[in-house]
C-alpha cells in the first residue's frame, strides 16, 4: 500500500451542544494516500461538507468537533494531529498543506477585489519573503495552469463566467503546491461538459504536481470515472470504501448499490435506473441499528438492533475494501 | 464614467428644480415682507424709509414674474441672495458666511467622529458576537431612542450651569472677539463639547447597529470562509475581507448623513443656542425673514445633493460591481 498523507480517525462533528446537538459526522475514519484521488459520495445532507469543514477546522458555528484525530503527514518531517494545532500553526497549515475548493465556488471570490489581489494575498501570507515580481509570476502561472488567460488577472469576479471563477478557485487551491486538495462539489453549478473538462484538467495537474485529492460529490458516476478509491457516506457515517472499479463492479452495501443506480453512467454498460426508496434519515432522530435499514430491501434480523461496524468483508478482495453492513460482517 | 455623468446631470436637474421652487414658494405666501417689517418696528419708520425698503427688496418694480425669475438667477450667480430682514441691511450671504462655519465645524466633526467610532465598534461587535461591545449596545440604543431635544435639555440640566465647566449656551464666551487666537479657540471648543457629546451619544448607536448587522451578514459569506481557509491572519480577514465589504452600505448612509449636517442641526443649535445655521433658520422663521430662509434652504438643498454625489463617487470607488465598462 502507498503512504498515507491524511488519516482521519474517529472524527465526530456536531452542530449545537447538549441534547439539541445534531451528530452530522459520526466516528468517521478515512485514509487519503499520497497522490490518489479519493472520492466521497452520499446523498445531500449525509455530512460530506461537514467532514471537509471539520478536518480543516473551518466549521461555521454552531459546528463543533466532538472528538477524533486528523493525522497529517507532511512531505518532510514527522506527522502531526491537525486538531491539536495552535491557531498560528493552523494558519500556516491551511492552504500551504491542505487547500479547499468549496461547494459554493461561484461565491468564493470576494467581489470587491481583483482576481490578482486574491491570488497574491494568499501567497504573500504564506511566503512573505518571496519578492513581489516572483509572486506575480506565480499567480500568472496558476491561471495558465487552469486555462485562463493572464490578462484576466485584473478582472473582478463579476466579470468572469461561473466556469472561469471555478477555475480561478482551482488555480488558487494550487497556489502553494499543497499536498492535499479538498474539492467539495467544485463543479455542481456547471453543465456536464464543462464539469468533465475541468475535472480532466484537474487530474492532469495532479499527475504533474503529485498532490492528493479528496473529491466530494453526490454524483457517483463522476467518481467512478475520475477517482482511485471511493468512500460512501450515509447519515454521517462511512458505510463502504473500496477501489473505484471494485465499487462500480460489485458494491457490497445496498446503499452504494442504490446510489450507483440513481445516476446514468456515461461510460460502460447501460444500467437500470432504480434509485433508493424513501428519504435520507433525519439526523435528529436516527433509526436504531443500521441507519439505512428502513430503506433497505435486504434488511434482516440484526439490522434494526445493532449498528454494523466498518470492517473488511469476507470477499476475495476483502483486504482492499471495507463495508459496514450485516450482509457482510467484518472479519476478525 | 458614463454612469457618473448621468448622475451629475440628474443632480443638476434636481438643483434647478429646487432653486426654482425656492424662488416661487415665498412669492406664493400671502403677505408683504415690508409690511411685516413695518409691523416689527411698530410704526417707528418714516414713509421715506418704507419706500426705500421696497426699492431695496426689489418689490417696487412692477415687472413680470419671468423677469423676476431671470433676475433671481443672475443674482444667484453673483452670490447675491438678497438682504436679510432681521439683520437688515446685512446681505443674506454675509449672515450665512458667519453661521455656516459653526455648523460645519460642530456637526461635521461630530458626524465624522460618530461614524468612525460607531463603525469601528460595529466591526468588533459583529465579528465577535457576545463580546463586551455587544453589552454596550442596549445602552447606546436606549440613549439614541431619547428624543434629541430631551437629551440636550437633560445634559444641560445635569452638566451645565453656573460654575460648571460646560457652558449651557452660545458658541464662545460673550466677551471675546472671534479670531484664531489662544483666547477664542479654547472657548469655542469648550462651548462645543456638550452639544458634540449629545450628538455623538444620540447618533453613534445607529452606526454600531448597522455595521454590526452587515458584519454578521458578510461573515457568513463563502468568501470569508475561503479567506480563513487560505490561512490569512485574523486581522486581514476581519478588516480586509469582512469589514471592507460590510462597509459598502454604510458609506452611502454616511454620505447622506453629511448632507443632513446643515439641515439636521436645528434642534441641537436651538437647545444650545449655538450660533450656527440651524439656530439662524429658527430665528429667520420666527421673524418671517424670507430671504434668509431662502438662503438657508438653498444651502441645505445643495449640501444634500452634494452628499448624494459624494455617495455615488464613493460607491464607484469602493464597489467594482457598480462600475460599468465603457
Ligand atoms: N449550521 C447547522 N446547524 C445544524 N445542522 C446543520 C448545520 N449545517 C449542516 N447541518 C446538518 O448537517 C448535515 C450534514 O450537512 P452537510 O452540509 O455536511 O451535507 P452534505 O453531505 O455536504 O450535503 P450536500 O450534498 O447537500 O452538500 C445535514 O443534515 C444538515 O442538516
Ligand atoms: Mg455539501
XYZ file of C-alpha atoms and ligand atoms in Angstrom:
690
model
C 0.000 0.000 0.000
C 1.019 3.592 -0.627
C 1.923 6.050 2.143
C -0.936 7.802 3.861
C -0.951 11.586 3.686
C -4.037 12.177 5.799
C -5.570 9.827 8.333
C -8.941 10.740 9.782
C -9.536 8.771 12.983
C -12.936 8.544 14.659
C -13.899 12.072 13.765
C -17.178 13.256 15.302
C -18.768 16.559 14.410
C -21.914 18.031 15.975
C -23.990 21.056 15.217
C -25.043 22.571 18.508
C -24.408 21.471 22.049
C -26.058 19.129 24.537
C -29.401 17.474 23.841
C -30.127 19.632 20.833
C -26.903 18.612 19.092
C -27.120 17.137 15.623
C -24.459 14.469 15.069
C -23.588 15.270 11.476
C -20.376 13.218 11.305
C -20.123 10.007 13.355
C -16.955 8.026 14.038
C -15.554 8.620 10.606
C -12.199 7.012 9.853
C -10.784 7.522 6.429
C -7.305 7.479 4.942
C -6.111 9.508 1.988
C -2.955 8.198 0.338
C -0.227 10.175 -1.357
C -1.109 11.057 -4.948
C -4.519 9.422 -5.030
C -7.963 10.764 -5.761
C -10.341 9.660 -3.027
C -13.977 10.168 -3.867
C -16.571 10.800 -1.178
C -20.175 10.297 -2.200
C -23.523 10.350 -0.460
C -26.950 11.899 -0.631
C -27.494 15.533 0.214
C -27.242 16.008 3.973
C -25.128 12.928 4.592
C -22.376 15.067 6.131
C -19.812 15.282 3.331
C -19.224 19.010 3.586
C -19.282 18.823 7.366
C -16.493 16.267 7.208
C -14.452 18.527 4.920
C -15.006 21.571 7.141
C -14.320 19.533 10.235
C -10.967 18.151 9.169
C -9.711 21.648 8.306
C -11.317 23.131 11.439
C -13.338 25.568 9.369
C -16.721 24.605 10.801
C -19.084 27.579 10.939
C -20.902 27.963 14.263
C -22.669 26.078 15.784
C -20.458 23.297 14.426
C -18.121 21.691 16.956
C -15.636 18.845 16.726
C -16.595 16.452 19.465
C -13.684 14.118 19.082
C -11.217 12.383 16.847
C -7.873 12.954 15.251
C -6.757 14.094 11.837
C -3.179 12.972 11.348
C -1.336 14.810 8.630
C 1.904 13.501 7.127
C 3.890 16.396 5.665
C 6.255 15.819 2.731
C 9.153 16.058 5.180
C 9.139 15.797 8.956
C 7.035 13.949 11.495
C 3.269 13.530 11.268
C 1.034 15.685 13.461
C -2.600 15.986 14.531
C -4.378 18.888 12.841
C -6.900 19.002 15.686
C -4.106 19.777 18.153
C -2.525 22.676 16.243
C -2.430 26.140 17.787
C -4.105 28.999 15.911
C -0.839 30.192 14.404
C 0.180 26.669 13.392
C -3.250 26.097 11.929
C -2.987 29.263 9.829
C 0.355 28.099 8.490
C -1.098 24.635 7.780
C -4.102 25.928 5.897
C -3.726 26.280 2.143
C 0.010 25.569 2.279
C -0.602 21.908 3.193
C -4.324 21.470 2.540
C -6.382 23.723 0.319
C -10.108 23.569 -0.351
C -12.324 24.357 -3.270
C -15.690 24.977 -1.677
C -19.124 23.876 -2.679
C -20.061 27.499 -3.348
C -17.064 28.102 -5.571
C -19.131 30.604 -7.516
C -19.203 32.879 -4.459
C -15.763 32.016 -3.157
C -14.173 35.128 -4.593
C -14.531 38.427 -2.810
C -16.488 40.663 -5.208
C -14.585 43.829 -4.365
C -11.053 42.613 -5.117
C -9.400 41.777 -8.392
C -8.527 38.169 -9.109
C -4.849 39.053 -8.864
C -5.274 40.566 -5.392
C -6.909 37.412 -4.128
C -4.296 35.157 -5.682
C -1.444 37.278 -4.394
C -2.629 37.735 -0.832
C -2.566 34.026 -0.076
C 0.954 33.711 -1.496
C 2.088 36.726 0.491
C 0.526 35.417 3.693
C 2.468 32.169 3.481
C 5.642 33.254 1.732
C 6.253 36.791 2.934
C 9.872 36.746 1.795
C 9.087 35.984 -1.831
C 9.751 39.062 -4.000
C 6.680 40.733 -5.451
C 7.711 40.003 -9.007
C 8.034 36.294 -8.250
C 4.595 36.297 -6.625
C 3.111 37.911 -9.694
C 4.799 35.398 -11.979
C 3.429 32.593 -9.799
C -0.106 33.993 -9.999
C 0.088 34.199 -13.798
C 1.410 30.661 -13.935
C -1.513 29.431 -11.828
C -4.070 30.968 -14.141
C -2.282 29.460 -17.112
C -2.413 26.053 -15.404
C -6.189 26.170 -15.241
C -6.531 27.573 -18.730
C -7.280 31.214 -18.059
C -5.546 33.986 -19.988
C -3.134 36.006 -17.846
C -4.897 39.253 -18.802
C -7.788 38.085 -16.615
C -5.614 38.884 -13.610
C -7.030 42.376 -13.466
C -10.634 41.280 -13.772
C -13.105 41.474 -10.941
C -15.014 38.279 -10.120
C -18.278 39.581 -11.581
C -16.554 39.981 -14.922
C -15.798 36.251 -15.104
C -18.137 33.448 -16.069
C -19.076 30.825 -13.488
C -16.708 28.300 -15.038
C -13.858 30.788 -15.020
C -14.452 31.596 -11.363
C -14.350 27.902 -10.588
C -11.084 27.543 -12.474
C -9.654 30.533 -10.643
C -10.532 28.811 -7.367
C -8.899 25.593 -8.500
C -5.821 27.549 -9.573
C -5.815 29.325 -6.241
C -6.027 25.983 -4.443
C -2.730 25.023 -6.091
C -1.015 28.337 -5.312
C 1.201 26.952 -2.558
C 1.585 23.459 -4.012
C -0.282 21.779 -1.166
C -0.123 18.037 -0.513
C -3.888 17.784 -0.334
C -6.645 19.498 -2.259
C -10.172 19.028 -0.955
C -12.832 19.596 -3.559
C -16.373 19.917 -2.281
C -18.640 19.575 -5.284
C -16.456 22.035 -7.153
C -18.387 21.752 -10.367
C -22.027 21.123 -9.494
C -23.094 24.535 -10.738
C -21.683 23.835 -14.196
C -23.011 21.941 -17.162
C -21.867 18.371 -17.649
C -19.417 19.107 -20.460
C -17.740 21.892 -18.508
C -17.633 19.690 -15.381
C -15.739 16.967 -17.134
C -13.403 19.378 -18.863
C -12.407 20.931 -15.546
C -12.065 17.563 -13.856
C -9.905 16.201 -16.635
C -7.669 19.243 -16.249
C -7.506 18.639 -12.531
C -6.487 15.001 -12.927
C -3.811 16.053 -15.395
C -2.481 18.601 -12.930
C -2.459 16.020 -10.198
C -0.329 13.704 -12.292
C 2.085 16.543 -12.928
C 2.182 18.079 -9.441
C 1.550 14.966 -7.359
C -0.995 16.220 -4.837
C -3.782 14.089 -3.376
C -7.424 14.934 -3.840
C -10.407 14.364 -1.596
C -13.219 14.728 -4.064
C -16.720 15.236 -2.683
C -19.823 14.868 -4.776
C -23.209 13.203 -4.815
C -22.675 12.226 -8.437
C -21.218 8.747 -8.114
C -20.792 8.294 -11.855
C -18.332 11.179 -11.838
C -16.305 9.459 -9.126
C -16.286 6.107 -10.871
C -14.676 7.869 -13.774
C -12.172 10.096 -12.018
C -11.178 8.646 -8.664
C -8.920 5.848 -7.461
C -10.946 4.926 -4.428
C -14.469 5.769 -3.343
C -15.979 6.164 0.116
C -19.749 6.187 0.554
C -21.305 8.223 3.337
C -24.751 7.738 4.830
C -26.245 9.559 7.811
C -22.858 10.872 8.939
C -21.052 7.511 8.711
C -18.819 5.923 6.119
C -20.717 2.794 5.060
C -18.419 1.495 2.360
C -14.991 2.182 0.960
C -13.391 0.414 -1.998
C -11.242 0.913 -5.098
C -13.351 2.667 -7.723
C -13.562 -0.240 -10.201
C -14.442 -2.706 -7.442
C -17.165 -0.474 -6.074
C -18.601 0.006 -9.520
C -18.443 -3.683 -10.389
C -19.750 -5.174 -7.191
C -20.733 -2.770 -4.461
C -21.397 -4.591 -1.207
C -23.554 -2.142 0.726
C -27.151 -1.933 -0.528
C -26.942 1.849 -0.208
C -23.913 2.054 -2.538
C -25.815 -0.133 -4.901
C -28.781 2.198 -4.777
C -26.569 5.232 -5.347
C -24.944 3.598 -8.356
C -28.351 3.020 -9.816
C -29.514 6.576 -9.210
C -27.278 8.020 -11.902
C -26.887 7.110 -15.544
C -23.246 6.186 -16.086
C -21.717 7.977 -19.039
C -19.425 5.075 -19.846
C -19.730 1.341 -19.645
C -22.769 -0.854 -19.992
C -26.230 0.546 -19.505
C -27.688 0.064 -16.061
C -31.222 0.116 -14.937
C -32.064 3.285 -13.013
C -33.931 2.476 -9.850
C -32.858 4.966 -7.197
C -33.381 4.470 -3.489
C -36.838 4.350 -1.953
C -37.618 6.596 0.996
C -35.757 9.739 2.025
C -32.457 10.486 3.807
C -32.563 9.967 7.581
C -33.367 12.777 9.983
C -30.148 13.389 11.899
C -32.104 14.461 14.977
C -33.989 11.219 15.013
C -31.834 8.444 13.611
C -33.170 4.915 13.235
C -31.733 2.387 15.665
C -29.203 -0.151 14.457
C -28.072 0.347 10.886
C -29.432 3.771 9.977
C -30.155 2.594 6.448
C -32.364 -0.356 7.436
C -35.774 1.372 6.982
C -34.951 1.966 3.295
C -33.073 -1.257 2.718
C -34.707 -4.036 0.670
C -32.272 -6.584 2.097
C -32.686 -5.728 5.762
C -32.938 -8.742 8.057
C -32.938 -9.672 11.716
C -29.846 -7.862 13.177
C -30.242 -4.643 11.160
C -32.776 -2.698 13.301
C -30.981 -3.528 16.555
C -27.247 -3.350 16.166
C -25.004 -0.860 14.358
C -22.753 -2.691 11.886
C -19.088 -1.732 12.186
C -16.929 -0.780 9.244
C -14.556 -3.661 8.513
C -13.042 -5.868 5.857
C -15.603 -8.211 4.275
C -15.030 -11.921 3.594
C -14.680 -11.455 -0.137
C -11.633 -12.335 -2.294
C -10.652 -8.657 -2.470
C -11.640 -8.159 1.171
C -8.261 -6.738 2.257
C -8.583 -3.736 -0.090
C -12.033 -2.641 0.917
C -14.286 -2.042 3.919
C -18.035 -2.093 4.420
C -20.455 -1.595 7.310
C -23.305 -3.980 6.629
C -24.707 -7.103 8.363
C -24.794 -8.860 4.999
C -21.005 -8.708 5.037
C -19.970 -8.914 8.686
C -16.460 -7.772 9.389
C -13.761 -10.360 9.738
C -11.650 -10.586 12.830
C -17.756 57.277 -16.185
C -20.938 57.449 -18.224
C -22.871 56.475 -15.136
C -21.329 59.295 -13.150
C -22.134 61.830 -15.870
C -25.716 60.629 -15.836
C -25.878 61.099 -12.113
C -24.372 64.577 -12.334
C -26.915 65.541 -14.992
C -29.652 64.261 -12.717
C -28.365 66.260 -9.768
C -28.094 69.410 -11.889
C -31.708 68.970 -12.872
C -32.733 68.450 -9.255
C -30.787 71.531 -8.293
C -32.565 73.566 -10.914
C -35.920 72.314 -9.693
C -35.060 73.068 -6.073
C -33.868 76.577 -6.826
C -36.943 77.276 -8.901
C -39.203 76.100 -6.089
C -37.158 78.211 -3.750
C -37.948 81.187 -5.934
C -41.669 80.586 -6.250
C -42.709 79.442 -2.798
C -42.090 82.722 -0.941
C -43.922 84.565 -3.697
C -46.963 82.401 -3.186
C -47.112 83.082 0.513
C -49.650 85.783 1.207
C -48.381 88.903 2.919
C -45.876 91.580 2.275
C -42.444 91.385 3.859
C -42.187 95.151 4.061
C -45.483 95.330 5.907
C -44.172 92.661 8.254
C -41.067 94.712 8.819
C -43.046 97.860 9.451
C -45.101 95.971 11.974
C -41.914 94.817 13.631
C -40.659 98.342 14.015
C -44.078 99.285 15.346
C -44.579 102.411 13.320
C -41.248 103.953 14.124
C -40.419 104.143 10.416
C -40.863 107.135 8.180
C -42.712 106.748 4.886
C -39.469 107.581 3.165
C -37.751 104.650 4.836
C -40.620 102.397 3.837
C -40.312 103.450 0.207
C -36.608 102.815 0.205
C -37.254 99.395 1.704
C -39.482 98.489 -1.222
C -36.702 99.560 -3.566
C -34.126 97.602 -1.621
C -36.125 94.391 -1.606
C -36.815 94.842 -5.286
C -40.529 94.911 -4.665
C -41.084 98.308 -6.279
C -40.694 97.270 -9.865
C -43.880 96.079 -11.488
C -42.180 93.595 -13.797
C -43.337 90.180 -14.917
C -42.589 87.159 -12.790
C -40.352 85.789 -15.558
C -38.196 88.858 -15.495
C -38.061 88.425 -11.729
C -37.058 84.809 -12.193
C -34.271 85.734 -14.584
C -33.042 88.405 -12.239
C -33.058 85.866 -9.398
C -30.725 83.555 -11.310
C -28.416 86.399 -12.261
C -28.224 87.437 -8.635
C -27.566 83.859 -7.572
C -24.624 83.585 -9.910
C -23.186 86.702 -8.342
C -23.609 85.139 -4.908
C -26.250 87.727 -4.114
C -29.031 86.208 -2.025
C -30.722 89.466 -1.148
C -30.875 91.330 2.144
C -31.821 89.818 5.445
C -34.792 91.363 7.212
C -33.635 90.509 10.690
C -30.089 91.692 10.220
C -31.105 94.485 7.882
C -29.226 95.801 5.995
C -26.736 92.906 6.073
C -26.848 90.741 2.947
C -28.006 87.139 3.438
C -24.734 85.798 2.065
C -22.883 87.557 4.855
C -25.186 86.132 7.532
C -24.711 82.655 6.076
C -20.951 83.044 5.883
C -20.928 83.860 9.586
C -23.035 80.947 10.780
C -22.105 78.188 8.353
C -18.602 77.533 9.779
C -20.083 76.954 13.244
C -22.439 74.313 11.968
C -19.913 72.627 9.740
C -17.286 72.541 12.472
C -19.582 71.255 15.216
C -21.837 68.852 13.362
C -19.398 67.964 10.617
C -16.727 66.862 13.033
C -19.159 65.005 15.296
C -20.841 63.257 12.371
C -17.447 62.084 11.181
C -16.422 61.000 14.678
C -19.710 59.247 15.285
C -19.400 57.376 12.003
C -15.848 56.296 12.675
C -16.397 55.263 16.285
C -19.703 53.552 15.527
C -18.328 51.689 12.528
C -15.285 50.519 14.433
C -17.371 49.272 17.361
C -19.810 47.686 14.910
C -16.976 45.793 13.241
C -15.905 44.293 16.551
C -19.451 43.627 17.733
C -20.310 41.835 14.509
C -17.088 39.877 14.313
C -17.106 38.596 17.867
C -20.690 38.314 18.832
C -21.158 38.261 22.568
C -18.115 40.400 23.306
C -18.169 43.496 25.502
C -19.242 45.657 22.572
C -22.495 43.715 22.407
C -23.027 44.585 26.043
C -22.689 48.238 25.120
C -25.461 48.061 22.554
C -28.555 48.209 24.781
C -27.169 51.305 26.492
C -26.386 53.173 23.291
C -29.665 52.134 21.750
C -31.504 53.438 24.785
C -29.660 56.751 24.607
C -30.408 57.136 20.925
C -34.083 56.442 21.486
C -34.393 59.514 23.734
C -35.670 62.411 21.618
C -32.733 64.665 20.978
C -34.488 67.659 22.477
C -34.766 65.886 25.814
C -31.264 64.571 25.691
C -29.927 68.083 25.160
C -32.036 69.558 27.927
C -31.104 66.792 30.344
C -27.433 67.242 29.509
C -27.727 70.947 30.173
C -29.603 70.389 33.403
C -27.140 67.821 34.701
C -23.805 69.010 33.389
C -24.063 72.700 32.641
C -24.971 75.522 34.969
C -23.377 78.224 36.988
C -19.831 77.352 37.881
C -19.742 74.269 35.657
C -17.009 73.579 33.123
C -19.596 73.221 30.372
C -21.337 76.413 29.244
C -25.028 75.878 28.578
C -25.389 78.104 25.550
C -23.629 80.069 22.841
C -20.600 79.317 20.715
C -17.985 81.230 22.733
C -17.665 83.469 25.773
C -19.615 86.656 25.151
C -16.685 88.939 25.840
C -14.470 87.502 23.117
C -13.978 88.566 19.511
C -13.940 85.678 17.001
C -10.330 85.206 15.917
C -7.860 82.377 15.675
C -6.110 83.069 18.920
C -5.386 81.489 22.264
C -8.459 83.003 23.930
C -11.120 82.385 21.377
C -10.292 78.858 20.196
C -10.305 77.169 23.633
C -13.517 78.955 24.485
C -15.141 77.824 21.241
C -14.040 74.242 21.845
C -15.367 74.321 25.410
C -18.726 75.547 24.166
C -18.883 72.839 21.530
C -18.152 69.914 23.857
C -21.612 69.403 25.281
C -23.524 69.728 22.001
C -20.953 67.482 20.326
C -21.263 64.878 23.054
C -25.038 64.795 22.866
C -24.980 64.446 19.072
C -22.447 61.656 19.394
C -24.453 59.827 22.032
C -27.666 60.033 20.066
C -26.215 59.042 16.704
C -23.464 56.514 17.385
C -25.705 53.542 18.078
C -27.188 53.763 14.599
C -23.749 53.253 13.091
C -22.864 50.468 15.524
C -26.053 48.592 14.769
C -25.958 48.854 11.010
C -22.277 47.965 10.834
C -22.729 45.087 13.247
C -25.605 43.646 11.250
C -23.713 43.993 7.994
C -20.697 42.300 9.564
C -22.852 39.382 10.693
C -24.313 39.069 7.207
C -20.945 39.274 5.485
C -19.264 36.903 7.945
C -21.367 34.020 6.640
C -20.417 34.688 3.011
C -18.441 31.997 1.232
C -15.505 34.252 0.523
C -14.982 34.800 4.243
C -14.701 31.046 4.799
C -12.281 30.943 1.891
C -10.236 33.735 3.438
C -9.991 31.702 6.643
C -9.160 28.559 4.699
C -6.376 30.464 2.956
C -4.716 30.897 6.325
C -4.854 34.686 6.199
C -4.380 36.400 9.538
C -7.461 37.074 11.609
C -6.892 40.809 11.238
C -6.667 40.591 7.473
C -9.885 38.585 7.233
C -11.701 40.824 9.683
C -10.749 44.145 8.112
C -9.619 43.316 4.591
C -12.447 40.960 3.772
C -15.359 41.290 6.198
C -15.304 44.961 7.234
C -14.282 46.108 3.776
C -17.404 44.561 2.279
C -19.701 45.333 5.182
C -18.782 48.997 4.914
C -20.338 49.446 1.477
C -23.953 50.155 2.529
C -22.727 52.304 5.422
C -20.728 54.550 3.154
C -23.799 55.820 1.376
C -25.519 56.203 4.732
C -22.598 58.300 5.860
C -22.653 60.475 2.757
C -26.347 61.130 3.319
C -25.663 61.968 6.956
C -23.153 64.532 5.743
C -25.893 66.019 3.609
C -28.126 66.411 6.613
C -25.461 68.168 8.664
C -26.805 71.555 7.688
C -30.462 70.673 7.820
C -30.355 68.384 10.801
C -28.778 70.649 13.355
C -31.842 72.714 14.041
C -32.608 71.037 17.359
C -29.018 70.936 18.559
C -28.487 74.584 17.881
C -31.806 75.634 19.352
C -31.205 73.693 22.553
C -27.700 75.055 22.948
C -28.352 78.466 21.334
C -25.426 77.642 19.124
C -24.662 80.358 16.563
C -24.916 78.041 13.554
C -27.178 77.792 10.574
C -29.914 75.869 12.324
C -30.317 78.490 15.010
C -30.314 81.129 12.286
C -33.089 79.288 10.489
C -35.068 79.108 13.709
C -34.767 82.860 14.115
C -35.490 83.511 10.466
C -38.714 81.548 10.668
C -39.773 83.433 13.762
C -39.064 86.760 12.084
C -40.576 85.839 8.695
C -37.178 86.625 7.229
C -37.857 85.140 3.797
C -34.542 85.996 2.103
C -32.604 84.375 4.929
C -34.842 81.290 4.908
C -34.413 81.021 1.169
C -30.677 81.267 1.525
C -30.586 78.565 4.184
C -32.867 76.259 2.224
C -30.635 76.747 -0.772
C -27.613 75.657 1.236
C -29.475 72.655 2.645
C -30.527 71.599 -0.834
C -27.065 71.998 -2.235
C -25.450 70.072 0.589
C -27.886 67.169 0.265
C -27.248 66.994 -3.474
C -23.515 67.240 -2.980
C -23.663 64.455 -0.400
C -25.586 62.259 -2.809
C -22.986 62.852 -5.454
C -20.323 62.012 -2.901
C -22.127 58.758 -2.085
C -22.177 57.855 -5.769
C -18.490 58.572 -6.178
C -17.637 56.616 -3.038
C -19.656 53.653 -4.229
C -17.971 53.726 -7.605
C -14.605 53.797 -5.916
C -15.369 51.054 -3.402
C -17.575 48.599 -5.273
C -16.308 47.433 -8.649
C -19.693 45.935 -9.433
C -21.198 49.400 -9.846
C -18.558 50.330 -12.397
C -19.822 49.669 -15.863
C -17.401 49.334 -18.676
C -17.225 51.984 -21.397
N -25.433 25.038 10.883
C -26.051 23.873 11.010
N -26.852 23.628 12.053
C -27.486 22.469 12.208
N -27.373 21.445 11.340
C -26.587 21.615 10.270
C -25.890 22.829 10.035
N -25.203 22.714 8.886
C -25.471 21.482 8.421
N -26.293 20.808 9.253
C -26.781 19.449 9.075
O -25.694 18.609 8.932
C -25.963 17.598 7.973
C -24.830 17.457 7.020
O -24.719 18.634 6.242
P -23.630 18.753 5.087
O -23.659 20.137 4.580
O -22.345 18.241 5.586
O -24.225 17.762 3.995
P -23.618 17.385 2.578
O -23.409 15.927 2.586
O -22.466 18.246 2.252
O -24.853 17.712 1.632
P -24.842 18.352 0.164
O -24.613 17.255 -0.796
O -26.228 18.901 0.046
O -23.799 19.411 0.148
C -27.276 17.987 7.307
O -28.260 17.076 7.710
C -27.577 19.351 7.817
O -28.952 19.450 8.071
Mg -22.076 19.703 0.901
